[in-house]
Each structure stands twice: as structure tokens, then as C-alpha cells.
């Protein structure tokens, strides 16, 4: 069953404010800077809040939380913010953590005058049916390819399912126009019932940054789904139409 969290509730707003205080303290303690894109920071803060309300801990919202009980979760390699991989590897080497909320000063300065690198604008116009079919045979697709395939599907060139593996709250806040199903990672196996009879149709999975959807991709492939693609860097890189609301 999909767990729905009302982001307008007093409970969520109170916890969100505490999460913002938490991320502020992380920045102060480690001398980090917030991402120049406010939407990225807000999305991660809301994800941390969601996990705190569901699990009682601020697990990284860009990765699937493994374990049904707290004891099981403690035994797994779940990322607890600020996580060790971010502190020891990602931020020193890339200038930002995987979720991109915590950055170095140099990284922030380097991106201040740079336009989004995923703006390619070379999508489905001009792609043949055969080229679209070849794209759907890949293991990963990028932002422009997802946008191209959505447009190609509207033209009747190809058929596939676009599945969001984020949480209900994220879905309501904003999802890719053309998304067919919500299969949240926190209720993945239960929600999977929606597409159990669609194993022969190509499926494109996405989340916020590509990590949760990559995890779900491996599960689907091991469960007999024939063509499952991961949207590599997730909705945070998408340049097409985004819709919001419950419907």
C-alpha cells in the first residue's frame, strides 16, 4: 500500500523545519555550501523529512531504504545523512554529494554561470521508429532520450511504460508528464502488482537522481521483466514538461 504523506500538514511542516535546521548544521560543521539550485535543496530536504516520518531516521532520499524493521535496516548498508560515502568520497572527488545538496565552495562557483549540461534539445524530432526501438534496448537513457521517447510514444512510434519509483509526496509535488505508474521504493513489492501483467512491455524507471530506480531496475530484471531501462540522472535533470497534483 502506498503511504501518503500530506506535505501541507502541521506534522510534516514541523518536521521539515527541523530537517532544514539539520542540513544547516551539516553545512556549518563540514563547511559545505548548498546547491545553487534551490529546487534541488528543497527536494532533498523534503525527502529527508519523508524518511524521518516513515523510518524515524533521515536516510538519504536518493537511495532505496532496505529492511522492513529498524533492526533489519540497521544491519543493511543504508545511507544515513550525512552519509560516509558522501563525506569520504563523493564530495572530495566530485564537489558534491550524490544528492547534490551538499557542495564545496569551488563546485558552487564553477556552476554559477553554467547552464544545465543536459540541455541538448535534440530529441524526438527526426528520430525514426527504428531509432526509438534501439533506444529502448539500452540499459540506461538520459534526459533528452527520455523526452524524445515520450514524444515518440505520443506519435505512435513506440510503446513503453514510464514508472516513477519515488514516493507519493514527491509524485504529488512534481512528476514527468506522461508517467504511467507510481511504484514507490518504500512499498515496492506491494505496488509492483500494478504492472505484474506487463512484463513484455519496455519499462523506463526514474527517481530523483537515478539511484533508487537503478536498484528497482535490477529487481525487475531478476523478476522476468524483459526490457527495463533506468533514467540515469533522474527527474532532477529533466527539461520537459512536469506536472503536479494527485491526478
Coordinates of N, CA and C in Angstrom, one line a residue:
X1 N 0.8 -1.2 0.0 CA 0.0 0.0 0.0 C 0.9 1.3 0.0
X2 N 0.6 2.2 -0.9 CA 1.3 3.4 -0.9 C 1.1 4.3 0.3
X3 N 2.1 4.7 1.0 CA 2.0 5.5 2.2 C 1.9 7.0 1.7
X4 N 0.8 7.6 2.0 CA 0.6 9.0 1.6 C 0.9 10.0 2.7
X5 N 1.8 10.9 2.5 CA 2.1 11.9 3.5 C 1.7 13.3 3.0
X6 N 0.9 13.9 3.8 CA 0.3 15.2 3.5 C 1.4 16.3 3.8
X7 N 2.0 16.9 2.7 CA 3.0 17.8 2.9 C 2.5 19.2 3.4
X8 N 1.2 19.3 3.4 CA 0.6 20.6 4.0 C 0.3 20.4 5.4
X9 N 0.4 19.2 6.0 CA 0.0 19.0 7.4 C 1.0 19.7 8.3
X10 N 0.5 20.0 9.5 CA 1.4 20.7 10.5 C 2.5 19.7 10.9
X11 N 2.2 18.4 10.9 CA 3.3 17.5 11.3 C 4.4 17.5 10.3
X12 N 4.1 17.5 9.0 CA 5.1 17.5 8.0 C 5.9 18.8 8.0
X13 N 5.2 19.9 8.1 CA 5.8 21.2 8.1 C 6.8 21.4 9.3
X14 N 6.4 20.9 10.4 CA 7.2 21.0 11.6 C 8.5 20.2 11.4
X15 N 8.3 19.0 10.9 CA 9.5 18.1 10.7 C 10.4 18.7 9.6
X16 N 9.8 19.3 8.6 CA 10.5 19.9 7.5 C 11.4 21.0 8.1
X17 N 10.9 21.8 9.0 CA 11.7 22.9 9.5 C 12.8 22.3 10.4
X18 N 12.6 21.2 11.1 CA 13.7 20.6 11.8 C 14.7 20.0 10.9
X19 N 14.3 19.5 9.7 CA 15.2 19.0 8.7 C 16.1 20.1 8.1
X20 N 15.5 21.3 7.9 CA 16.3 22.4 7.4 C 17.3 22.9 8.4
X21 N 16.9 22.8 9.7 CA 17.9 23.1 10.7 C 19.0 22.1 10.7
X22 N 18.7 20.8 10.5 CA 19.6 19.8 10.4 C 20.6 20.0 9.3
X23 N 20.1 20.3 8.1 CA 21.0 20.4 6.9 C 21.9 21.7 7.1
X24 N 21.3 22.7 7.7 CA 22.1 23.9 8.0 C 23.3 23.6 8.9
X25 N 23.1 22.7 9.9 CA 24.1 22.3 10.9 C 25.2 21.5 10.1
X26 N 24.7 20.6 9.2 CA 25.7 19.8 8.4 C 26.6 20.8 7.6
X27 N 26.0 21.8 7.0 CA 26.8 22.7 6.2 C 27.8 23.4 7.1
X28 N 27.4 23.9 8.3 CA 28.2 24.6 9.2 C 29.4 23.7 9.7
X29 N 29.0 22.4 10.1 CA 30.0 21.5 10.7 C 31.1 21.1 9.7
X30 N 30.7 20.9 8.4 CA 31.7 20.4 7.4 C 32.1 21.5 6.5
X31 N 31.7 22.7 6.7 CA 32.0 23.8 5.8 C 31.5 23.6 4.3
X32 N 30.3 23.0 4.2 CA 29.7 22.8 2.9 C 28.9 24.0 2.5
X33 N 28.5 24.0 1.3 CA 27.6 25.0 0.7 C 26.4 24.3 0.1
X34 N 25.3 25.0 0.1 CA 24.1 24.4 -0.5 C 24.2 24.5 -2.1
X35 N 23.5 23.6 -2.8 CA 23.5 23.6 -4.2 C 22.9 25.0 -4.7
X36 N 23.5 25.5 -5.8 CA 23.0 26.8 -6.3 C 21.5 26.7 -6.7
X37 N 21.0 25.5 -7.0 CA 19.7 25.3 -7.5 C 18.8 25.0 -6.2
X38 N 18.0 26.0 -5.9 CA 17.1 25.9 -4.7 C 16.2 24.7 -4.7
X39 N 15.7 24.4 -6.0 CA 14.8 23.2 -6.1 C 15.4 21.9 -5.7
X40 N 16.7 21.8 -6.0 CA 17.4 20.6 -5.6 C 17.5 20.5 -4.0
X41 N 17.8 21.5 -3.4 CA 17.9 21.5 -1.9 C 16.5 21.3 -1.3
X42 N 15.5 21.9 -1.8 CA 14.2 21.7 -1.3 C 13.7 20.3 -1.4
X43 N 14.0 19.7 -2.6 CA 13.6 18.3 -2.9 C 14.2 17.3 -1.9
X44 N 15.5 17.5 -1.7 CA 16.3 16.6 -0.8 C 15.8 16.8 0.7
X45 N 15.6 18.1 1.1 CA 15.1 18.3 2.4 C 13.7 17.7 2.7
X46 N 12.9 17.7 1.6 CA 11.6 17.1 1.8 C 11.7 15.6 1.8
X47 N 12.6 15.1 1.0 CA 12.9 13.6 1.1 C 13.4 13.2 2.4
X48 N 14.3 13.9 3.0 CA 14.8 13.6 4.3 C 13.7 13.6 5.3
X49 N 12.8 14.6 5.2 CA 11.7 14.7 6.1 C 10.8 13.5 6.0
X50 N 10.5 13.2 4.7 CA 9.7 12.0 4.5 C 10.2 10.7 5.1
X51 N 11.5 10.5 5.0 CA 12.2 9.3 5.6 C 12.2 9.4 7.1
X52 N 12.3 10.6 7.6 CA 12.3 10.7 9.1 C 10.9 10.3 9.6
X53 N 9.8 10.7 8.9 CA 8.5 10.4 9.3 C 8.2 8.9 9.1
X54 N 8.7 8.3 8.1 CA 8.4 6.9 7.8 C 9.3 6.0 8.6
X55 N 10.6 6.3 8.7 CA 11.5 5.4 9.4 C 12.0 5.8 10.7
X56 N 11.8 7.1 11.0 CA 12.4 7.6 12.3 C 13.8 8.1 12.2
X57 N 14.4 8.0 11.0 CA 15.8 8.5 10.7 C 15.8 9.2 9.4
X58 N 16.8 10.1 9.2 CA 16.9 10.8 8.0 C 17.8 10.1 7.0
X59 N 17.3 9.0 6.5 CA 18.0 8.3 5.4 C 18.1 9.1 4.2
X60 N 19.2 8.9 3.4 CA 19.3 9.6 2.1 C 18.2 9.3 1.2
X61 N 17.5 10.3 0.7 CA 16.3 10.1 -0.1 C 16.6 9.7 -1.5
X62 N 17.8 9.7 -1.9 CA 18.2 9.3 -3.3 C 18.5 7.8 -3.4
X63 N 18.4 7.0 -2.3 CA 18.6 5.6 -2.3 C 17.5 4.9 -1.6
X64 N 17.3 3.6 -2.1 CA 16.2 2.8 -1.5 C 16.6 2.4 -0.1
X65 N 15.7 2.5 0.8 CA 15.9 2.1 2.2 C 15.6 0.6 2.3
X66 N 16.6 -0.2 2.7 CA 16.4 -1.7 2.7 C 16.2 -2.1 4.1
X67 N 15.2 -3.0 4.3 CA 14.8 -3.6 5.6 C 13.4 -3.2 6.1
X68 N 12.7 -4.2 6.6 CA 11.3 -4.0 7.0 C 11.2 -3.4 8.4
X69 N 12.2 -3.8 9.3 CA 12.2 -3.4 10.7 C 13.4 -2.5 10.9
X70 N 13.4 -1.8 12.0 CA 14.6 -0.9 12.3 C 15.8 -1.8 12.5
X71 N 15.7 -3.0 13.1 CA 16.8 -3.9 13.3 C 17.4 -4.3 12.0
X72 N 16.5 -4.6 11.0 CA 17.0 -5.0 9.7 C 17.7 -3.9 9.0
X73 N 17.1 -2.7 9.1 CA 17.7 -1.5 8.4 C 19.0 -1.2 9.0
X74 N 19.2 -1.4 10.3 CA 20.5 -1.1 10.9 C 21.6 -2.0 10.5
X75 N 21.2 -3.2 10.1 CA 22.2 -4.2 9.6 C 22.5 -4.0 8.1
X76 N 21.7 -3.3 7.4 CA 22.0 -3.0 6.0 C 22.8 -1.8 5.8
X77 N 23.3 -1.6 4.6 CA 24.2 -0.5 4.3 C 23.4 0.7 3.8
X78 N 22.4 1.1 4.6 CA 21.6 2.2 4.3 C 22.3 3.5 4.5
X79 N 22.1 4.5 3.7 CA 22.8 5.8 3.8 C 22.0 6.7 4.8
X80 N 22.7 7.0 5.9 CA 22.1 8.0 6.9 C 22.8 9.3 6.7
X81 N 22.0 10.3 6.4 CA 22.6 11.7 6.1 C 23.2 12.3 7.4
X82 N 24.4 12.9 7.2 CA 25.3 12.9 6.0 C 26.1 11.6 6.0
X83 N 26.0 10.9 4.9 CA 26.5 9.5 4.8 C 28.0 9.5 4.5
X84 N 28.6 8.4 5.0 CA 30.0 8.2 4.8 C 30.5 8.3 3.4
X85 N 29.8 7.6 2.4 CA 30.3 7.8 1.0 C 30.4 9.2 0.5
X86 N 29.4 10.0 1.0 CA 29.4 11.4 0.6 C 30.6 12.2 1.2
X87 N 30.8 11.9 2.5 CA 31.8 12.7 3.2 C 33.2 12.2 2.8
X88 N 33.4 10.9 2.5 CA 34.8 10.4 2.2 C 35.1 10.3 0.8
X89 N 34.1 10.2 -0.1 CA 34.4 10.0 -1.5 C 33.8 11.0 -2.4
X90 N 32.5 11.1 -2.4 CA 31.7 11.9 -3.4 C 32.1 13.4 -3.3
X91 N 32.0 14.0 -2.1 CA 32.2 15.5 -2.0 C 33.7 15.8 -2.3
X92 N 34.6 15.1 -1.8 CA 36.0 15.4 -2.1 C 36.4 15.2 -3.6
X93 N 35.8 14.2 -4.2 CA 36.1 13.9 -5.6 C 35.3 14.7 -6.6
X94 N 34.0 14.9 -6.3 CA 33.1 15.5 -7.3 C 32.7 16.9 -6.9
X95 N 32.9 17.3 -5.7 CA 32.5 18.6 -5.3 C 31.1 18.7 -4.7
X96 N 30.4 17.5 -4.7 CA 29.0 17.5 -4.2 C 28.7 16.0 -3.8
X97 N 27.7 15.9 -2.9 CA 27.3 14.5 -2.6 C 26.4 14.0 -3.7
X98 N 26.0 12.7 -3.6 CA 25.2 12.1 -4.7 C 23.9 12.9 -4.9
X99 N 23.3 13.3 -3.8 CA 22.0 14.0 -3.9 C 22.2 15.5 -4.4
X100 N 23.4 16.0 -4.3 CA 23.8 17.3 -4.8 C 23.4 18.4 -3.9
X101 N 22.9 18.2 -2.7 CA 22.5 19.2 -1.8 C 23.7 19.8 -1.1
X102 N 24.7 19.0 -0.7 CA 25.9 19.5 0.0 C 27.1 19.6 -1.0
X103 N 27.6 20.8 -1.1 CA 28.7 21.0 -2.2 C 29.9 21.8 -1.6
X104 N 31.0 21.7 -2.3 CA 32.1 22.5 -1.9 C 32.0 23.9 -2.5
X105 N 32.7 24.9 -1.9 CA 32.6 26.2 -2.4 C 33.1 26.3 -3.9
X106 N 34.1 25.5 -4.2 CA 34.7 25.6 -5.6 C 33.6 25.1 -6.6
X107 N 32.9 24.0 -6.2 CA 31.9 23.5 -7.1 C 30.8 24.5 -7.3
X108 N 30.3 25.2 -6.2 CA 29.3 26.2 -6.4 C 29.7 27.3 -7.3
X109 N 31.0 27.8 -7.1 CA 31.5 28.8 -8.0 C 31.6 28.4 -9.5
X110 N 31.9 27.1 -9.7 CA 32.1 26.6 -11.0 C 30.8 26.5 -11.8
X111 N 29.7 26.4 -11.0 CA 28.4 26.2 -11.7 C 27.5 27.5 -11.7
X112 N 28.0 28.6 -11.2 CA 27.2 29.8 -11.1 C 26.8 30.3 -12.5
X113 N 27.7 30.2 -13.4 CA 27.5 30.8 -14.8 C 27.4 29.7 -15.8
X114 N 27.1 28.5 -15.4 CA 27.0 27.4 -16.4 C 25.5 27.0 -16.5
X115 N 25.0 26.9 -17.7 CA 23.7 26.4 -18.0 C 23.6 24.9 -17.8
X116 N 22.4 24.4 -17.6 CA 22.3 23.0 -17.3 C 22.9 22.1 -18.5
X117 N 23.8 21.2 -18.1 CA 24.5 20.5 -19.1 C 23.7 19.5 -19.9
X118 N 22.5 19.2 -19.4 CA 21.6 18.3 -20.0 C 20.7 18.9 -21.0
X119 N 20.8 20.2 -21.3 CA 20.0 20.8 -22.4 C 20.6 20.5 -23.7
X120 N 20.1 19.5 -24.4 CA 20.6 19.1 -25.7 C 19.6 19.5 -26.8
X121 N 18.4 19.5 -26.5 CA 17.3 19.9 -27.4 C 17.3 19.1 -28.7
X122 N 18.0 18.0 -28.8 CA 18.0 17.2 -30.0 C 17.1 16.0 -29.8
X123 N 15.9 16.2 -29.4 CA 15.1 15.0 -29.1 C 14.2 14.5 -30.3
X124 N 13.0 14.0 -30.0 CA 12.5 13.0 -31.0 C 12.3 13.5 -32.4
X125 N 12.2 14.8 -32.6 CA 12.1 15.3 -34.0 C 13.2 14.7 -34.8
X126 N 12.9 14.0 -35.9 CA 13.9 13.4 -36.7 C 14.3 12.0 -36.4
X127 N 13.9 11.5 -35.2 CA 14.2 10.1 -34.9 C 13.2 9.2 -35.6
X128 N 13.7 8.1 -36.2 CA 12.8 7.1 -36.8 C 12.3 6.2 -35.8
X129 N 11.3 5.4 -36.2 CA 10.7 4.3 -35.4 C 11.8 3.4 -35.0
X130 N 12.7 3.0 -35.9 CA 13.8 2.1 -35.6 C 14.8 2.6 -34.6
X131 N 15.1 3.9 -34.7 CA 16.0 4.6 -33.7 C 15.4 4.6 -32.3
X132 N 14.1 4.8 -32.3 CA 13.4 4.8 -31.0 C 13.4 3.4 -30.4
X133 N 13.2 2.4 -31.2 CA 13.2 1.0 -30.8 C 14.6 0.6 -30.3
X134 N 15.6 1.1 -30.9 CA 17.0 0.9 -30.5 C 17.3 1.5 -29.1
X135 N 16.7 2.7 -28.9 CA 16.9 3.3 -27.6 C 16.3 2.5 -26.5
X136 N 15.2 1.9 -26.8 CA 14.5 1.1 -25.7 C 15.2 -0.2 -25.4
X137 N 16.3 -0.6 -26.2 CA 17.0 -1.8 -25.9 C 18.2 -1.5 -25.0
X138 N 18.4 -0.2 -24.7 CA 19.6 0.2 -23.8 C 19.2 -0.1 -22.4
X139 N 20.3 -0.1 -21.5 CA 20.1 -0.3 -20.1 C 19.8 1.0 -19.4
X140 N 20.3 2.1 -20.0 CA 20.1 3.5 -19.5 C 19.7 4.4 -20.6
X141 N 18.9 5.5 -20.2 CA 18.6 6.6 -21.1 C 18.9 7.9 -20.3
X142 N 19.2 8.9 -21.1 CA 19.4 10.2 -20.4 C 18.2 11.1 -20.6
X143 N 18.3 12.3 -20.1 CA 17.2 13.3 -20.1 C 16.6 13.5 -21.5
X144 N 17.5 13.8 -22.5 CA 17.0 14.1 -23.8 C 16.4 12.9 -24.5
X145 N 16.9 11.7 -24.2 CA 16.4 10.5 -24.7 C 15.0 10.2 -24.1
X146 N 14.8 10.4 -22.8 CA 13.5 10.2 -22.2 C 12.5 11.1 -22.9
X147 N 12.9 12.4 -23.0 CA 11.9 13.3 -23.6 C 11.6 12.9 -25.1
X148 N 12.6 12.4 -25.8 CA 12.4 12.0 -27.2 C 11.5 10.8 -27.2
X149 N 11.7 9.9 -26.3 CA 10.8 8.7 -26.4 C 9.4 9.0 -26.0
X150 N 9.2 9.9 -25.0 CA 7.8 10.3 -24.7 C 7.1 10.9 -25.9
X151 N 7.8 11.8 -26.6 CA 7.2 12.4 -27.8 C 7.0 11.3 -28.8
X152 N 7.9 10.4 -29.0 CA 7.8 9.4 -30.0 C 6.6 8.5 -29.7
X153 N 6.4 8.2 -28.4 CA 5.2 7.4 -28.0 C 3.9 8.1 -28.3
X154 N 3.9 9.4 -28.1 CA 2.7 10.2 -28.5 C 2.4 10.1 -30.0
X155 N 3.5 10.0 -30.8 CA 3.3 9.9 -32.2 C 3.0 8.5 -32.7
X156 N 3.0 7.5 -31.7 CA 2.7 6.1 -32.0 C 3.9 5.4 -32.6
X157 N 5.1 5.9 -32.4 CA 6.3 5.2 -32.9 C 6.6 3.9 -32.1
X158 N 6.5 4.1 -30.7 CA 6.9 3.0 -29.8 C 5.9 3.0 -28.7
X159 N 6.0 1.9 -27.9 CA 5.1 1.7 -26.7 C 6.0 1.3 -25.6
X160 N 5.9 1.9 -24.4 CA 6.6 1.6 -23.2 C 5.9 2.2 -22.0
X161 N 6.3 1.8 -20.8 CA 5.7 2.3 -19.6 C 6.7 3.2 -18.9
X162 N 6.3 4.4 -18.4 CA 7.2 5.3 -17.7 C 6.7 5.2 -16.2
X163 N 7.7 4.7 -15.4 CA 7.3 4.4 -14.0 C 8.2 5.2 -13.0
X164 N 7.5 5.9 -12.1 CA 8.1 6.7 -11.1 C 8.4 5.8 -9.8
X165 N 9.6 5.7 -9.4 CA 9.9 4.9 -8.2 C 10.1 5.7 -6.9
X166 N 9.8 7.0 -7.0 CA 9.9 7.9 -5.8 C 8.7 7.6 -4.9
X167 N 8.5 8.6 -4.0 CA 7.4 8.4 -3.0 C 6.2 9.3 -3.4
X168 N 5.1 9.0 -2.7 CA 3.8 9.7 -3.0 C 4.0 11.2 -2.9
X169 N 4.7 11.6 -1.9 CA 4.9 13.0 -1.7 C 5.6 13.7 -2.9
X170 N 6.6 13.0 -3.4 CA 7.4 13.5 -4.5 C 6.6 13.5 -5.8
X171 N 5.8 12.5 -5.9 CA 4.9 12.3 -7.1 C 3.9 13.5 -7.2
X172 N 3.3 13.8 -6.0 CA 2.3 14.9 -6.0 C 3.0 16.2 -6.3
X173 N 4.2 16.4 -5.7 CA 5.0 17.7 -5.9 C 5.4 17.9 -7.3
X174 N 5.7 16.9 -8.1 CA 6.1 17.1 -9.5 C 6.6 15.8 -10.1
X175 N 6.0 15.4 -11.2 CA 6.4 14.2 -11.9 C 6.5 14.5 -13.4
X176 N 7.1 13.6 -14.1 CA 7.3 13.8 -15.6 C 5.9 13.6 -16.2
X177 N 5.5 14.5 -17.1 CA 4.2 14.4 -17.8 C 4.3 13.1 -18.7
X178 N 3.4 12.2 -18.6 CA 3.4 11.0 -19.3 C 3.7 9.8 -18.5
X179 N 4.0 10.0 -17.2 CA 4.3 8.9 -16.3 C 3.0 8.1 -16.1
X180 N 3.2 6.7 -16.2 CA 2.1 5.8 -16.2 C 1.8 5.3 -14.8
X181 N 2.8 5.0 -14.0 CA 2.6 4.4 -12.7 C 3.5 5.0 -11.7
X182 N 3.0 5.0 -10.4 CA 3.9 5.3 -9.3 C 4.1 3.9 -8.5
X183 N 5.4 3.5 -8.4 CA 5.7 2.3 -7.7 C 6.8 2.7 -6.7
X184 N 6.4 3.2 -5.5 CA 7.4 3.8 -4.5 C 8.3 2.7 -4.0
X185 N 9.5 3.1 -3.7 CA 10.5 2.1 -3.2 C 10.1 1.7 -1.8
X186 N 9.4 2.5 -1.0 CA 9.1 2.1 0.3 C 8.0 1.1 0.4
X187 N 7.3 0.9 -0.7 CA 6.2 -0.1 -0.8 C 6.3 -0.8 -2.2
X188 N 7.6 -1.1 -2.6 CA 7.9 -1.5 -3.9 C 7.2 -2.8 -4.3
X189 N 7.3 -3.8 -3.5 CA 6.8 -5.2 -3.9 C 5.2 -5.2 -3.9
X190 N 4.6 -4.4 -3.0 CA 3.2 -4.3 -3.0 C 2.7 -3.5 -4.2
X191 N 3.3 -2.4 -4.5 CA 2.9 -1.5 -5.6 C 3.2 -2.2 -6.9
X192 N 4.1 -3.1 -6.9 CA 4.5 -3.8 -8.2 C 3.4 -4.5 -8.8
X193 N 2.3 -4.8 -8.0 CA 1.2 -5.5 -8.5 C 0.5 -4.8 -9.7
X194 N 0.7 -3.5 -9.8 CA 0.1 -2.7 -10.8 C 0.6 -3.1 -12.2
X195 N 1.9 -3.6 -12.3 CA 2.5 -3.8 -13.6 C 2.9 -5.3 -13.7
X196 N 2.4 -6.2 -12.8 CA 2.8 -7.6 -12.9 C 2.5 -8.2 -14.2
X197 N 1.4 -7.8 -14.9 CA 1.0 -8.4 -16.1 C 1.6 -7.7 -17.3
X198 N 2.6 -6.8 -17.1 CA 3.2 -6.0 -18.2 C 4.6 -6.3 -18.4
X199 N 5.0 -7.6 -18.2 CA 6.5 -7.9 -18.3 C 7.0 -7.9 -19.7
X200 N 6.2 -7.9 -20.7 CA 6.7 -7.9 -22.1 C 6.8 -6.5 -22.7
X201 N 6.3 -5.5 -21.9 CA 6.4 -4.1 -22.4 C 7.6 -3.4 -21.9
X202 N 8.4 -2.7 -22.7 CA 9.6 -2.0 -22.2 C 9.1 -1.0 -21.1
X203 N 10.0 -0.9 -20.0 CA 9.7 -0.1 -18.9 C 10.9 0.9 -18.6
X204 N 10.6 2.1 -18.5 CA 11.6 3.1 -18.1 C 11.3 3.5 -16.7
X205 N 12.3 3.4 -15.8 CA 12.2 3.7 -14.4 C 12.9 5.0 -14.1
X206 N 12.3 5.9 -13.2 CA 13.0 7.1 -12.8 C 12.8 7.4 -11.4
X207 N 13.7 8.1 -10.8 CA 13.5 8.6 -9.4 C 14.1 10.0 -9.4
X208 N 14.6 10.5 -8.3 CA 15.1 11.8 -8.2 C 16.5 12.0 -8.9
X209 N 17.4 11.0 -8.7 CA 18.7 11.1 -9.2 C 19.2 9.9 -9.9
X210 N 18.4 8.8 -10.0 CA 18.8 7.6 -10.7 C 19.2 6.4 -9.9
X211 N 19.4 6.6 -8.5 CA 19.9 5.6 -7.7 C 18.8 4.6 -7.3
X212 N 17.6 5.1 -6.8 CA 16.6 4.2 -6.4 C 16.0 3.4 -7.6
X213 N 15.9 4.1 -8.7 CA 15.4 3.5 -9.9 C 16.3 2.4 -10.4
X214 N 17.7 2.6 -10.3 CA 18.6 1.6 -10.7 C 18.5 0.4 -9.8
X215 N 18.2 0.5 -8.6 CA 18.0 -0.6 -7.6 C 16.8 -1.4 -8.1
X216 N 15.7 -0.6 -8.4 CA 14.4 -1.3 -8.8 C 14.6 -1.9 -10.1
X217 N 15.4 -1.4 -11.0 CA 15.7 -2.0 -12.3 C 16.3 -3.4 -12.1
X218 N 17.2 -3.6 -11.2 CA 17.8 -4.9 -11.0 C 16.7 -5.9 -10.5
X219 N 15.8 -5.4 -9.7 CA 14.8 -6.3 -9.1 C 13.9 -6.7 -10.3
X220 N 13.4 -5.8 -11.1 CA 12.5 -6.1 -12.2 C 13.2 -7.1 -13.2
X221 N 14.4 -6.9 -13.5 CA 15.1 -7.7 -14.5 C 15.2 -9.1 -13.9
X222 N 15.5 -9.3 -12.6 CA 15.6 -10.6 -12.0 C 14.2 -11.2 -11.8
X223 N 13.1 -10.4 -12.0 CA 11.8 -11.0 -11.8 C 11.1 -11.3 -13.1
X224 N 11.8 -11.3 -14.2 CA 11.3 -11.7 -15.5 C 10.8 -10.6 -16.4
X225 N 11.0 -9.3 -16.1 CA 10.6 -8.2 -17.0 C 11.7 -8.2 -18.1
X226 N 11.2 -8.1 -19.3 CA 12.2 -8.3 -20.5 C 13.0 -7.1 -20.7
X227 N 12.4 -5.9 -20.8 CA 13.2 -4.7 -21.1 C 13.0 -3.6 -20.0
X228 N 14.0 -3.3 -19.2 CA 13.8 -2.4 -18.2 C 15.0 -1.4 -18.3
X229 N 14.7 -0.1 -18.4 CA 15.7 0.9 -18.6 C 15.7 1.8 -17.4
X230 N 16.9 2.3 -17.0 CA 17.0 3.3 -15.9 C 17.3 4.7 -16.5
X231 N 16.5 5.7 -16.1 CA 16.8 7.0 -16.4 C 17.9 7.5 -15.6
X232 N 19.1 7.7 -16.2 CA 20.4 7.7 -15.5 C 20.5 8.7 -14.3
X233 N 20.1 10.0 -14.6 CA 20.2 11.0 -13.5 C 18.9 11.5 -13.0
X234 N 17.8 10.9 -13.4 CA 16.5 11.1 -12.8 C 15.9 12.5 -13.1
X235 N 14.8 12.7 -12.4 CA 14.0 13.9 -12.7 C 14.7 15.2 -12.5
X236 N 15.7 15.2 -11.7 CA 16.4 16.4 -11.4 C 17.1 17.0 -12.6
X237 N 17.3 16.2 -13.7 CA 17.9 16.7 -14.9 C 16.9 16.9 -16.1
X238 N 15.6 16.6 -15.8 CA 14.6 16.6 -16.9 C 14.3 18.0 -17.3
X239 N 14.2 18.2 -18.7 CA 14.0 19.5 -19.2 C 12.6 19.6 -19.8
X240 N 11.8 18.5 -19.8 CA 10.5 18.5 -20.4 C 9.4 18.9 -19.5
X241 N 8.2 18.6 -19.8 CA 7.0 19.0 -19.0 C 6.9 18.3 -17.7
X242 N 6.7 19.0 -16.6 CA 6.5 18.4 -15.3 C 5.1 18.8 -14.9
X243 N 4.3 17.8 -14.3 CA 3.0 18.1 -13.8 C 3.0 17.8 -12.3
X244 N 2.0 18.3 -11.6 CA 1.9 18.1 -10.2 C 0.4 17.8 -9.8
X245 N 0.2 17.5 -8.6 CA -1.1 17.1 -8.1 C -1.4 15.6 -8.0
X246 N -2.5 15.3 -7.4 CA -2.8 13.8 -7.2 C -3.3 13.1 -8.4
X247 N -3.9 13.8 -9.4 CA -4.4 13.2 -10.6 C -3.4 13.2 -11.7

